[in-house]
PDB file of C-alpha atoms and ligand atoms in Angstrom:
ATOM      1  CA  MET A   1     -24.899  -4.973  26.809  1.00 68.00           C
ATOM      2  CA  LEU A   2     -22.661  -5.104  29.818  1.00 78.00           C
ATOM      3  CA  CYS A   3     -22.898  -2.659  32.716  1.00 78.00           C
ATOM      4  CA  PHE A   4     -20.071  -3.373  35.130  1.00 83.00           C
ATOM      5  CA  GLN A   5     -21.711  -1.687  38.097  1.00 87.00           C
ATOM      6  CA  SER A   6     -19.011  -3.143  40.337  1.00 88.00           C
ATOM      7  CA  ARG A   7     -16.487  -0.828  38.672  1.00 94.00           C
ATOM      8  CA  LEU A   8     -18.282   2.292  39.896  1.00 96.00           C
ATOM      9  CA  ARG A   9     -16.641   4.356  42.616  1.00 96.00           C
ATOM     10  CA  GLU A  10     -18.758   5.469  45.552  1.00 97.00           C
ATOM     11  CA  ALA A  11     -20.017   8.771  44.117  1.00 97.00           C
ATOM     12  CA  ALA A  12     -21.149   7.198  40.872  1.00 97.00           C
ATOM     13  CA  ALA A  13     -22.607   4.154  42.615  1.00 96.00           C
ATOM     14  CA  ASP A  14     -24.672   6.462  44.861  1.00 96.00           C
ATOM     15  CA  ALA A  15     -25.896   8.573  41.945  1.00 96.00           C
ATOM     16  CA  VAL A  16     -26.856   5.502  39.924  1.00 96.00           C
ATOM     17  CA  LYS A  17     -28.729   4.136  42.931  1.00 96.00           C
ATOM     18  CA  GLN A  18     -30.607   7.445  43.248  1.00 96.00           C
ATOM     19  CA  LEU A  19     -31.451   7.659  39.574  1.00 96.00           C
ATOM     20  CA  LEU A  20     -32.453   4.088  38.801  1.00 96.00           C
ATOM     21  CA  PRO A  21     -36.176   3.375  38.877  1.00 94.00           C
ATOM     22  CA  GLU A  22     -37.401   1.422  41.922  1.00 93.00           C
ATOM     23  CA  SER A  23     -38.211  -1.560  39.698  1.00 92.00           C
ATOM     24  CA  ALA A  24     -34.553  -1.956  38.700  1.00 93.00           C
ATOM     25  CA  ASP A  25     -33.685  -3.002  42.251  1.00 93.00           C
ATOM     26  CA  ASN A  26     -30.374  -1.080  41.994  1.00 93.00           C
ATOM     27  CA  ASP A  27     -29.286  -3.230  39.036  1.00 93.00           C
ATOM     28  CA  LEU A  28     -28.148  -1.106  36.107  1.00 92.00           C
ATOM     29  CA  GLY A  29     -27.879  -4.208  33.906  1.00 89.00           C
ATOM     30  CA  SER A  30     -31.584  -4.933  34.294  1.00 88.00           C
ATOM     31  CA  VAL A  31     -32.549  -1.681  32.537  1.00 90.00           C
ATOM     32  CA  CYS A  32     -29.900  -1.616  29.821  1.00 84.00           C
ATOM     33  CA  THR A  33     -32.429  -2.759  27.209  1.00 87.00           C
ATOM     34  CA  TRP A  34     -34.981  -0.074  28.134  1.00 91.00           C
ATOM     35  CA  ALA A  35     -33.823   2.176  25.264  1.00 93.00           C
ATOM     36  CA  ASP A  36     -34.665  -0.538  22.740  1.00 90.00           C
ATOM     37  CA  HIS A  37     -38.155  -0.907  24.171  1.00 91.00           C
ATOM     38  CA  VAL A  38     -38.955   2.811  23.919  1.00 93.00           C
ATOM     39  CA  LYS A  39     -37.848   3.192  20.265  1.00 92.00           C
ATOM     40  CA  PHE A  40     -41.450   2.935  19.119  1.00 90.00           C
ATOM     41  CA  HIS A  41     -42.877   5.166  21.799  1.00 93.00           C
ATOM     42  CA  TYR A  42     -40.090   7.782  21.604  1.00 94.00           C
ATOM     43  CA  HIS A  43     -39.856   7.634  17.847  1.00 94.00           C
ATOM     44  CA  TRP A  44     -37.167  10.351  17.769  1.00 93.00           C
ATOM     45  CA  SER A  45     -34.825   8.045  19.688  1.00 96.00           C
ATOM     46  CA  SER A  46     -34.572   5.280  17.055  1.00 95.00           C
ATOM     47  CA  ALA A  47     -31.899   7.189  15.073  1.00 95.00           C
ATOM     48  CA  LEU A  48     -29.782   7.483  18.212  1.00 97.00           C
ATOM     49  CA  HIS A  49     -28.748   3.802  18.293  1.00 97.00           C
ATOM     50  CA  PHE A  50     -26.274   3.899  15.394  1.00 98.00           C
ATOM     51  CA  ILE A  51     -24.102   5.868  12.945  1.00 98.00           C
ATOM     52  CA  ASP A  52     -24.216   5.469   9.175  1.00 97.00           C
ATOM     53  CA  THR A  53     -20.833   6.160   7.560  1.00 98.00           C
ATOM     54  CA  PRO A  54     -20.048   6.415   3.823  1.00 98.00           C
ATOM     55  CA  ASP A  55     -19.971   3.024   2.083  1.00 98.00           C
ATOM     56  CA  ASN A  56     -16.589   1.273   1.986  1.00 98.00           C
ATOM     57  CA  LEU A  57     -14.559   4.165   3.418  1.00 98.00           C
ATOM     58  CA  CYS A  58     -14.126   2.490   6.819  1.00 98.00           C
ATOM     59  CA  THR A  59     -13.690   5.819   8.599  1.00 98.00           C
ATOM     60  CA  TYR A  60     -15.860   7.903  10.881  1.00 98.00           C
ATOM     61  CA  GLN A  61     -16.007  11.689  11.292  1.00 98.00           C
ATOM     62  CA  TYR A  62     -18.447  13.347  13.670  1.00 98.00           C
ATOM     63  CA  ASN A  63     -19.153  16.368  11.476  1.00 97.00           C
ATOM     64  CA  ARG A  64     -19.662  14.278   8.378  1.00 97.00           C
ATOM     65  CA  ASP A  65     -21.521  11.262   9.787  1.00 98.00           C
ATOM     66  CA  CYS A  66     -23.406  12.268  12.923  1.00 98.00           C
ATOM     67  CA  LYS A  67     -26.712  13.487  11.560  1.00 94.00           C
ATOM     68  CA  ASP A  68     -30.113  11.999  10.845  1.00 88.00           C
ATOM     69  CA  GLU A  69     -31.868  11.452   7.511  1.00 86.00           C
ATOM     70  CA  ASP A  70     -33.000  15.075   7.451  1.00 89.00           C
ATOM     71  CA  GLY A  71     -29.437  16.260   8.105  1.00 90.00           C
ATOM     72  CA  VAL A  72     -30.105  17.336  11.705  1.00 93.00           C
ATOM     73  CA  LYS A  73     -26.701  17.480  13.438  1.00 95.00           C
ATOM     74  CA  GLY A  74     -25.836  15.298  16.416  1.00 97.00           C
ATOM     75  CA  ARG A  75     -28.587  12.799  15.628  1.00 97.00           C
ATOM     76  CA  CYS A  76     -26.512   9.641  15.991  1.00 98.00           C
ATOM     77  CA  VAL A  77     -25.246   7.436  18.805  1.00 98.00           C
ATOM     78  CA  ALA A  78     -22.105   9.582  19.325  1.00 98.00           C
ATOM     79  CA  GLY A  79     -24.175  12.768  19.567  1.00 98.00           C
ATOM     80  CA  ALA A  80     -26.587  11.037  21.931  1.00 98.00           C
ATOM     81  CA  ILE A  81     -23.726   9.969  24.232  1.00 98.00           C
ATOM     82  CA  ASN A  82     -22.462  13.568  24.357  1.00 98.00           C
ATOM     83  CA  ASN A  83     -25.957  14.908  24.982  1.00 98.00           C
ATOM     84  CA  TYR A  84     -26.891  12.530  27.811  1.00 98.00           C
ATOM     85  CA  THR A  85     -23.456  12.961  29.389  1.00 98.00           C
ATOM     86  CA  THR A  86     -24.029  16.731  29.481  1.00 97.00           C
ATOM     87  CA  GLN A  87     -27.497  16.232  30.984  1.00 97.00           C
ATOM     88  CA  LEU A  88     -26.155  13.913  33.690  1.00 97.00           C
ATOM     89  CA  LEU A  89     -23.427  16.415  34.632  1.00 96.00           C
ATOM     90  CA  SER A  90     -26.254  18.647  35.923  1.00 95.00           C
ATOM     91  CA  TYR A  91     -26.839  16.061  38.665  1.00 95.00           C
ATOM     92  CA  ASN A  92     -23.817  17.466  40.484  1.00 89.00           C
ATOM     93  CA  SER A  93     -25.054  21.039  40.581  1.00 86.00           C
ATOM     94  CA  ALA A  94     -26.997  22.385  43.522  1.00 55.00           C
ATOM     95  CA  SER A  95     -30.243  22.365  41.599  1.00 55.00           C
ATOM     96  CA  SER A  96     -29.975  18.657  40.890  1.00 53.00           C
ATOM     97  CA  SER A  97     -33.225  17.874  42.654  1.00 61.00           C
ATOM     98  CA  HIS A  98     -35.058  19.857  40.015  1.00 69.00           C
ATOM     99  CA  SER A  99     -32.877  19.433  36.946  1.00 80.00           C
ATOM    100  CA  GLU A 100     -34.610  20.473  33.757  1.00 89.00           C
ATOM    101  CA  TYR A 101     -33.842  16.988  32.417  1.00 93.00           C
ATOM    102  CA  ASN A 102     -35.191  13.560  33.225  1.00 96.00           C
ATOM    103  CA  LEU A 103     -31.929  12.193  34.584  1.00 97.00           C
ATOM    104  CA  THR A 104     -33.305   8.684  35.049  1.00 96.00           C
ATOM    105  CA  GLU A 105     -34.001   8.472  31.331  1.00 97.00           C
ATOM    106  CA  ALA A 106     -30.624  10.104  30.625  1.00 97.00           C
ATOM    107  CA  LEU A 107     -28.849   7.364  32.626  1.00 97.00           C
ATOM    108  CA  LEU A 108     -30.739   4.569  30.893  1.00 96.00           C
ATOM    109  CA  PHE A 109     -30.109   6.047  27.439  1.00 97.00           C
ATOM    110  CA  LEU A 110     -26.417   6.675  28.123  1.00 97.00           C
ATOM    111  CA  SER A 111     -25.869   3.147  29.474  1.00 96.00           C
ATOM    112  CA  HIS A 112     -27.517   1.599  26.436  1.00 96.00           C
ATOM    113  CA  PHE A 113     -25.819   3.831  23.865  1.00 97.00           C
ATOM    114  CA  ILE A 114     -22.300   3.238  25.197  1.00 97.00           C
ATOM    115  CA  GLY A 115     -23.063  -0.466  24.635  1.00 96.00           C
ATOM    116  CA  ASP A 116     -24.508   0.115  21.150  1.00 97.00           C
ATOM    117  CA  ILE A 117     -21.602   2.234  19.910  1.00 98.00           C
ATOM    118  CA  HIS A 118     -19.299  -0.699  20.707  1.00 97.00           C
ATOM    119  CA  GLN A 119     -21.350  -3.098  18.548  1.00 96.00           C
ATOM    120  CA  PRO A 120     -19.364  -3.166  15.287  1.00 93.00           C
ATOM    121  CA  LEU A 121     -22.296  -2.826  12.894  1.00 98.00           C
ATOM    122  CA  HIS A 122     -23.899   0.011  14.865  1.00 98.00           C
ATOM    123  CA  VAL A 123     -21.196   2.077  13.169  1.00 98.00           C
ATOM    124  CA  GLY A 124     -21.599   0.702   9.664  1.00 98.00           C
ATOM    125  CA  PHE A 125     -22.204   1.570   6.054  1.00 98.00           C
ATOM    126  CA  THR A 126     -25.145   3.707   4.948  1.00 98.00           C
ATOM    127  CA  SER A 127     -26.556   1.751   2.017  1.00 98.00           C
ATOM    128  CA  ASP A 128     -26.899  -1.538   3.919  1.00 98.00           C
ATOM    129  CA  ARG A 129     -28.100   0.165   7.125  1.00 98.00           C
ATOM    130  CA  GLY A 130     -25.350  -1.326   9.266  1.00 98.00           C
ATOM    131  CA  GLY A 131     -25.790  -4.818   7.822  1.00 98.00           C
ATOM    132  CA  ASN A 132     -29.570  -4.805   8.172  1.00 98.00           C
ATOM    133  CA  THR A 133     -30.128  -5.384   4.440  1.00 98.00           C
ATOM    134  CA  ILE A 134     -27.472  -8.103   4.045  1.00 98.00           C
ATOM    135  CA  ASP A 135     -29.173 -11.509   4.117  1.00 98.00           C
ATOM    136  CA  VAL A 136     -26.991 -14.368   5.293  1.00 98.00           C
ATOM    137  CA  HIS A 137     -27.380 -17.775   6.866  1.00 98.00           C
ATOM    138  CA  TRP A 138     -26.242 -18.219  10.455  1.00 98.00           C
ATOM    139  CA  TYR A 139     -25.475 -21.911  10.104  1.00 98.00           C
ATOM    140  CA  THR A 140     -28.845 -23.100   8.719  1.00 98.00           C
ATOM    141  CA  ARG A 141     -30.960 -20.135   9.827  1.00 98.00           C
ATOM    142  CA  LYS A 142     -31.848 -17.132   7.675  1.00 98.00           C
ATOM    143  CA  GLN A 143     -30.644 -13.933   9.325  1.00 98.00           C
ATOM    144  CA  VAL A 144     -29.433 -10.432   8.540  1.00 98.00           C
ATOM    145  CA  LEU A 145     -25.775  -9.656   9.215  1.00 98.00           C
ATOM    146  CA  HIS A 146     -26.625  -6.959  11.760  1.00 98.00           C
ATOM    147  CA  HIS A 147     -28.544  -9.476  13.871  1.00 98.00           C
ATOM    148  CA  VAL A 148     -25.669 -11.976  13.667  1.00 98.00           C
ATOM    149  CA  TRP A 149     -23.470  -9.420  15.470  1.00 98.00           C
ATOM    150  CA  ASP A 150     -26.072  -8.138  17.919  1.00 96.00           C
ATOM    151  CA  ASN A 151     -27.375 -11.554  18.898  1.00 96.00           C
ATOM    152  CA  ASN A 152     -26.343 -14.778  17.131  1.00 97.00           C
ATOM    153  CA  ILE A 153     -22.612 -14.799  17.881  1.00 97.00           C
ATOM    154  CA  ILE A 154     -23.339 -14.060  21.540  1.00 96.00           C
ATOM    155  CA  GLU A 155     -26.117 -16.630  21.772  1.00 96.00           C
ATOM    156  CA  THR A 156     -24.145 -19.367  20.015  1.00 97.00           C
ATOM    157  CA  ALA A 157     -21.249 -18.758  22.419  1.00 97.00           C
ATOM    158  CA  GLU A 158     -23.626 -18.986  25.389  1.00 96.00           C
ATOM    159  CA  GLU A 159     -25.060 -22.279  24.110  1.00 97.00           C
ATOM    160  CA  ARG A 160     -21.725 -23.883  23.240  1.00 97.00           C
ATOM    161  CA  PHE A 161     -19.461 -22.724  26.026  1.00 96.00           C
ATOM    162  CA  TYR A 162     -21.565 -21.456  28.907  1.00 94.00           C
ATOM    163  CA  ASN A 163     -24.509 -23.841  29.326  1.00 93.00           C
ATOM    164  CA  SER A 164     -26.832 -21.350  27.625  1.00 92.00           C
ATOM    165  CA  ASN A 165     -26.208 -18.972  30.481  1.00 88.00           C
ATOM    166  CA  ILE A 166     -25.420 -15.314  29.810  1.00 86.00           C
ATOM    167  CA  ASP A 167     -23.819 -15.007  33.257  1.00 89.00           C
ATOM    168  CA  GLY A 168     -21.176 -17.527  32.220  1.00 93.00           C
ATOM    169  CA  LEU A 169     -20.118 -15.346  29.305  1.00 93.00           C
ATOM    170  CA  VAL A 170     -20.196 -12.204  31.445  1.00 92.00           C
ATOM    171  CA  ASP A 171     -18.051 -13.894  34.117  1.00 93.00           C
ATOM    172  CA  ALA A 172     -15.539 -14.994  31.485  1.00 94.00           C
ATOM    173  CA  ILE A 173     -15.290 -11.425  30.200  1.00 95.00           C
ATOM    174  CA  GLN A 174     -14.921 -10.085  33.767  1.00 93.00           C
ATOM    175  CA  GLN A 175     -12.161 -12.632  34.314  1.00 94.00           C
ATOM    176  CA  ASN A 176     -10.295 -11.453  31.189  1.00 95.00           C
ATOM    177  CA  ILE A 177     -10.612  -7.850  32.323  1.00 95.00           C
ATOM    178  CA  THR A 178      -8.815  -8.524  35.574  1.00 93.00           C
ATOM    179  CA  THR A 179      -6.115 -10.766  34.041  1.00 95.00           C
ATOM    180  CA  ASP A 180      -5.148 -10.829  30.345  1.00 94.00           C
ATOM    181  CA  TRP A 181      -6.552  -7.410  29.534  1.00 96.00           C
ATOM    182  CA  ALA A 182      -5.622  -5.572  32.758  1.00 95.00           C
ATOM    183  CA  ASP A 183      -3.091  -3.296  31.047  1.00 95.00           C
ATOM    184  CA  LEU A 184      -5.399  -2.584  28.131  1.00 96.00           C
ATOM    185  CA  VAL A 185      -8.259  -1.743  30.492  1.00 96.00           C
ATOM    186  CA  LYS A 186      -6.371   1.302  31.770  1.00 95.00           C
ATOM    187  CA  LYS A 187      -6.115   2.621  28.208  1.00 95.00           C
ATOM    188  CA  TRP A 188      -9.801   1.888  27.514  1.00 97.00           C
ATOM    189  CA  GLU A 189     -10.774   3.885  30.575  1.00 96.00           C
ATOM    190  CA  THR A 190      -8.927   7.048  29.640  1.00 95.00           C
ATOM    191  CA  CYS A 191     -10.595   9.793  27.677  1.00 95.00           C
ATOM    192  CA  SER A 192      -8.818  12.833  26.271  1.00 89.00           C
ATOM    193  CA  ALA A 193      -8.160  15.663  28.724  1.00 84.00           C
ATOM    194  CA  ASN A 194     -11.199  17.811  29.541  1.00 85.00           C
ATOM    195  CA  ASN A 195     -13.586  15.306  27.998  1.00 94.00           C
ATOM    196  CA  THR A 196     -16.098  13.401  30.080  1.00 97.00           C
ATOM    197  CA  ALA A 197     -17.157  11.104  27.241  1.00 97.00           C
ATOM    198  CA  CYS A 198     -15.179   9.928  24.228  1.00 98.00           C
ATOM    199  CA  PRO A 199     -17.707   8.519  21.733  1.00 98.00           C
ATOM    200  CA  ASP A 200     -15.682   9.540  18.658  1.00 98.00           C
ATOM    201  CA  VAL A 201     -12.884   7.182  19.703  1.00 98.00           C
ATOM    202  CA  TYR A 202     -15.343   4.299  20.112  1.00 98.00           C
ATOM    203  CA  ALA A 203     -17.065   5.030  16.795  1.00 98.00           C
ATOM    204  CA  SER A 204     -13.757   5.090  14.917  1.00 98.00           C
ATOM    205  CA  GLU A 205     -12.812   1.743  16.435  1.00 98.00           C
ATOM    206  CA  GLY A 206     -16.298   0.451  15.598  1.00 98.00           C
ATOM    207  CA  ILE A 207     -16.232   1.140  11.866  1.00 98.00           C
ATOM    208  CA  LYS A 208     -12.719  -0.363  11.703  1.00 98.00           C
ATOM    209  CA  ALA A 209     -13.980  -3.517  13.415  1.00 98.00           C
ATOM    210  CA  ALA A 210     -16.999  -3.598  11.116  1.00 98.00           C
ATOM    211  CA  CYS A 211     -14.747  -3.488   8.048  1.00 98.00           C
ATOM    212  CA  ASP A 212     -12.049  -5.830   9.369  1.00 98.00           C
ATOM    213  CA  TRP A 213     -14.357  -8.439  10.905  1.00 98.00           C
ATOM    214  CA  ALA A 214     -18.081  -8.012  10.322  1.00 98.00           C
ATOM    215  CA  TYR A 215     -18.316  -7.149   6.622  1.00 98.00           C
ATOM    216  CA  LYS A 216     -15.081  -8.925   5.671  1.00 98.00           C
ATOM    217  CA  GLY A 217     -15.651 -12.021   3.556  1.00 98.00           C
ATOM    218  CA  VAL A 218     -19.431 -11.612   3.693  1.00 98.00           C
ATOM    219  CA  SER A 219     -21.719 -11.006   0.754  1.00 98.00           C
ATOM    220  CA  GLU A 220     -25.442 -11.366   0.143  1.00 98.00           C
ATOM    221  CA  GLY A 221     -26.395 -14.997   0.764  1.00 98.00           C
ATOM    222  CA  SER A 222     -23.157 -15.990   2.550  1.00 98.00           C
ATOM    223  CA  VAL A 223     -23.358 -18.994   4.846  1.00 98.00           C
ATOM    224  CA  LEU A 224     -21.668 -18.091   8.143  1.00 98.00           C
ATOM    225  CA  GLU A 225     -20.653 -20.987  10.333  1.00 98.00           C
ATOM    226  CA  ASP A 226     -17.754 -22.265  12.478  1.00 98.00           C
ATOM    227  CA  GLU A 227     -14.948 -20.409  10.698  1.00 98.00           C
ATOM    228  CA  TYR A 228     -16.729 -17.079  11.008  1.00 98.00           C
ATOM    229  CA  PHE A 229     -18.001 -17.785  14.520  1.00 98.00           C
ATOM    230  CA  ASN A 230     -14.611 -18.845  15.921  1.00 98.00           C
ATOM    231  CA  SER A 231     -12.684 -15.968  14.389  1.00 98.00           C
ATOM    232  CA  ARG A 232     -15.247 -13.285  15.318  1.00 98.00           C
ATOM    233  CA  LEU A 233     -16.201 -14.313  18.851  1.00 98.00           C
ATOM    234  CA  PRO A 234     -13.004 -12.788  20.333  1.00 97.00           C
ATOM    235  CA  ILE A 235     -13.934  -9.453  18.745  1.00 97.00           C
ATOM    236  CA  VAL A 236     -17.449  -9.615  20.171  1.00 97.00           C
ATOM    237  CA  LYS A 237     -16.051 -10.347  23.638  1.00 96.00           C
ATOM    238  CA  LEU A 238     -13.524  -7.535  23.350  1.00 97.00           C
ATOM    239  CA  ARG A 239     -16.143  -4.985  22.305  1.00 97.00           C
ATOM    240  CA  LEU A 240     -18.548  -6.077  25.069  1.00 96.00           C
ATOM    241  CA  ALA A 241     -15.691  -5.682  27.571  1.00 96.00           C
ATOM    242  CA  GLN A 242     -14.692  -2.258  26.256  1.00 97.00           C
ATOM    243  CA  GLY A 243     -18.304  -1.091  26.360  1.00 96.00           C
ATOM    244  CA  GLY A 244     -18.758  -2.181  29.948  1.00 95.00           C
ATOM    245  CA  VAL A 245     -15.458  -0.759  31.161  1.00 96.00           C
ATOM    246  CA  ARG A 246     -16.036   2.544  29.394  1.00 97.00           C
ATOM    247  CA  LEU A 247     -19.584   2.934  30.678  1.00 96.00           C
ATOM    248  CA  ALA A 248     -18.321   2.581  34.250  1.00 96.00           C
ATOM    249  CA  ALA A 249     -15.398   4.954  33.566  1.00 97.00           C
ATOM    250  CA  THR A 250     -17.748   7.530  32.013  1.00 98.00           C
ATOM    251  CA  LEU A 251     -20.160   7.366  34.952  1.00 97.00           C
ATOM    252  CA  ASN A 252     -17.186   7.753  37.328  1.00 97.00           C
ATOM    253  CA  ARG A 253     -16.120  10.888  35.455  1.00 97.00           C
ATOM    254  CA  ILE A 254     -19.663  12.296  35.362  1.00 97.00           C
ATOM    255  CA  PHE A 255     -20.394  11.825  39.062  1.00 97.00           C
ATOM    256  CA  GLY A 256     -16.815  11.874  40.394  1.00 91.00           C
TER     257      GLY A 256
HETATM  258  N1  DCM B   1     -29.482   0.021  12.913  1.00 95.63           N
HETATM  259  C1  DCM B   1     -28.198   0.372  12.527  1.00 95.63           C
HETATM  260  N2  DCM B   1     -27.986   1.168  11.440  1.00 95.63           N
HETATM  261  C2  DCM B   1     -29.032   1.615  10.712  1.00 95.63           C
HETATM  262  C3  DCM B   1     -30.348   1.242  11.072  1.00 95.63           C
HETATM  263  C4  DCM B   1     -30.542   0.438  12.179  1.00 95.63           C
HETATM  264  O1  DCM B   1     -27.233  -0.044  13.191  1.00 95.63           O
HETATM  265  N3  DCM B   1     -28.822   2.423   9.675  1.00 95.63           N
HETATM  266  C5  DCM B   1     -29.673  -0.887  14.075  1.00 95.63           C
HETATM  267  C6  DCM B   1     -30.643  -0.463  15.146  1.00 95.63           C
HETATM  268  C7  DCM B   1     -31.152  -1.807  15.636  1.00 95.63           C
HETATM  269  C8  DCM B   1     -31.121  -2.681  14.409  1.00 95.63           C
HETATM  270  O2  DCM B   1     -30.157  -2.092  13.547  1.00 95.63           O
HETATM  271  O3  DCM B   1     -30.230  -2.384  16.554  1.00 95.63           O
HETATM  272  C9  DCM B   1     -32.456  -2.820  13.699  1.00 95.63           C
HETATM  273  O4  DCM B   1     -32.922  -1.545  13.343  1.00 95.63           O
HETATM  274  P1  DCM B   1     -34.388  -1.318  12.792  1.00 95.63           P
HETATM  275  O5  DCM B   1     -35.301  -1.942  13.797  1.00 95.63           O
HETATM  276  O6  DCM B   1     -34.522   0.174  12.701  1.00 95.63           O
HETATM  277  O7  DCM B   1     -34.440  -1.983  11.462  1.00 95.63           O
HETATM  278  N1  DCM B   2     -27.053  -8.723  23.556  1.00 95.63           N
HETATM  279  C1  DCM B   2     -26.666  -9.427  24.692  1.00 95.63           C
HETATM  280  N2  DCM B   2     -27.050 -10.727  24.877  1.00 95.63           N
HETATM  281  C2  DCM B   2     -27.784 -11.334  23.933  1.00 95.63           C
HETATM  282  C3  DCM B   2     -28.173 -10.644  22.777  1.00 95.63           C
HETATM  283  C4  DCM B   2     -27.794  -9.329  22.619  1.00 95.63           C
HETATM  284  O1  DCM B   2     -25.977  -8.859  25.534  1.00 95.63           O
HETATM  285  N3  DCM B   2     -28.142 -12.602  24.103  1.00 95.63           N
HETATM  286  C5  DCM B   2     -26.653  -7.320  23.406  1.00 95.63           C
HETATM  287  C6  DCM B   2     -25.603  -7.048  22.373  1.00 95.63           C
HETATM  288  C7  DCM B   2     -25.907  -5.663  21.917  1.00 95.63           C
HETATM  289  C8  DCM B   2     -27.371  -5.452  22.220  1.00 95.63           C
HETATM  290  O2  DCM B   2     -27.790  -6.560  23.000  1.00 95.63           O
HETATM  291  O3  DCM B   2     -25.153  -4.748  22.724  1.00 95.63           O
HETATM  292  C9  DCM B   2     -28.230  -5.294  20.985  1.00 95.63           C
HETATM  293  O4  DCM B   2     -28.896  -4.063  21.100  1.00 95.63           O
HETATM  294  P1  DCM B   2     -29.665  -3.385  19.866  1.00 95.63           P
HETATM  295  O5  DCM B   2     -30.994  -4.069  19.803  1.00 95.63           O
HETATM  296  O6  DCM B   2     -29.746  -1.933  20.230  1.00 95.63           O
HETATM  297  O7  DCM B   2     -28.850  -3.646  18.651  1.00 95.63           O
HETATM  298 ZN1   ZN B   3     -29.853  -0.085  20.787  1.00 95.63          ZN
END
């Protein structure tokens, strides 16, 4: 999960500084995994990390797909992004010092969920739970496909190309953002008029990427190695970059 704090304008940077817990030492990246740690404690939040879409359709629709197992509306990562964005907008109002919401938690959830919605298999098919029930081998290791996309591709890239250092990968992505992808970045940052957050756009891209790259060519028991790794790593880098850029752009809109 990337949080390009350096892309924040002054107003957003100040608000983030105010809202972050002391222990974060003004580093948004250091708390981006908090939402995963509280899944067990805040049980209601575990359904907010993903969207299940109908098997094999490769499309996403908020009204159809954004609900939990009991059919409660908005209980998915897109709904959560909208909800925490709305909560954080109350920071700007005069009563911000006693908002009815916990805006620190709202910031940590929003930062994490904008990352998650960009992970291809976090917008996946229903029956395989976003690749969680598809057993594969990552080279020689047993793994589920979901974990390959959340962790293994990133970790293998770190080991092979960046001396096992996550900062190396992050720097490479930052570098791409300011050079090769500079024109694209402007498009990533924009959100439709009057909208502060655009999770439906990200979710639609996500299920397309899941179909075109994550699920494609994979079946139960597949052995995934160099061919899969080399062809999918660019997608992983692109989605990490989009997630980071869009988080910063969203925070700039919220606090701007
Ligand atoms: N997940 C998902 N789609 C689902 C269920 C879970 O994308 N239908 C994600 C959330 C976690 C990971 O998969 O990142 C593992 O979930 P769990 O611990 O609930 O099995
Ligand atoms: N991740 C990362 N570096 C790693 C492993 C994972 O940045 N070495 C990120 C990718 C996903 C997130 O962690 O955005 C996985 O989150 P979750 O557990 O919610 O699927
Ligand atoms: Zn998550």
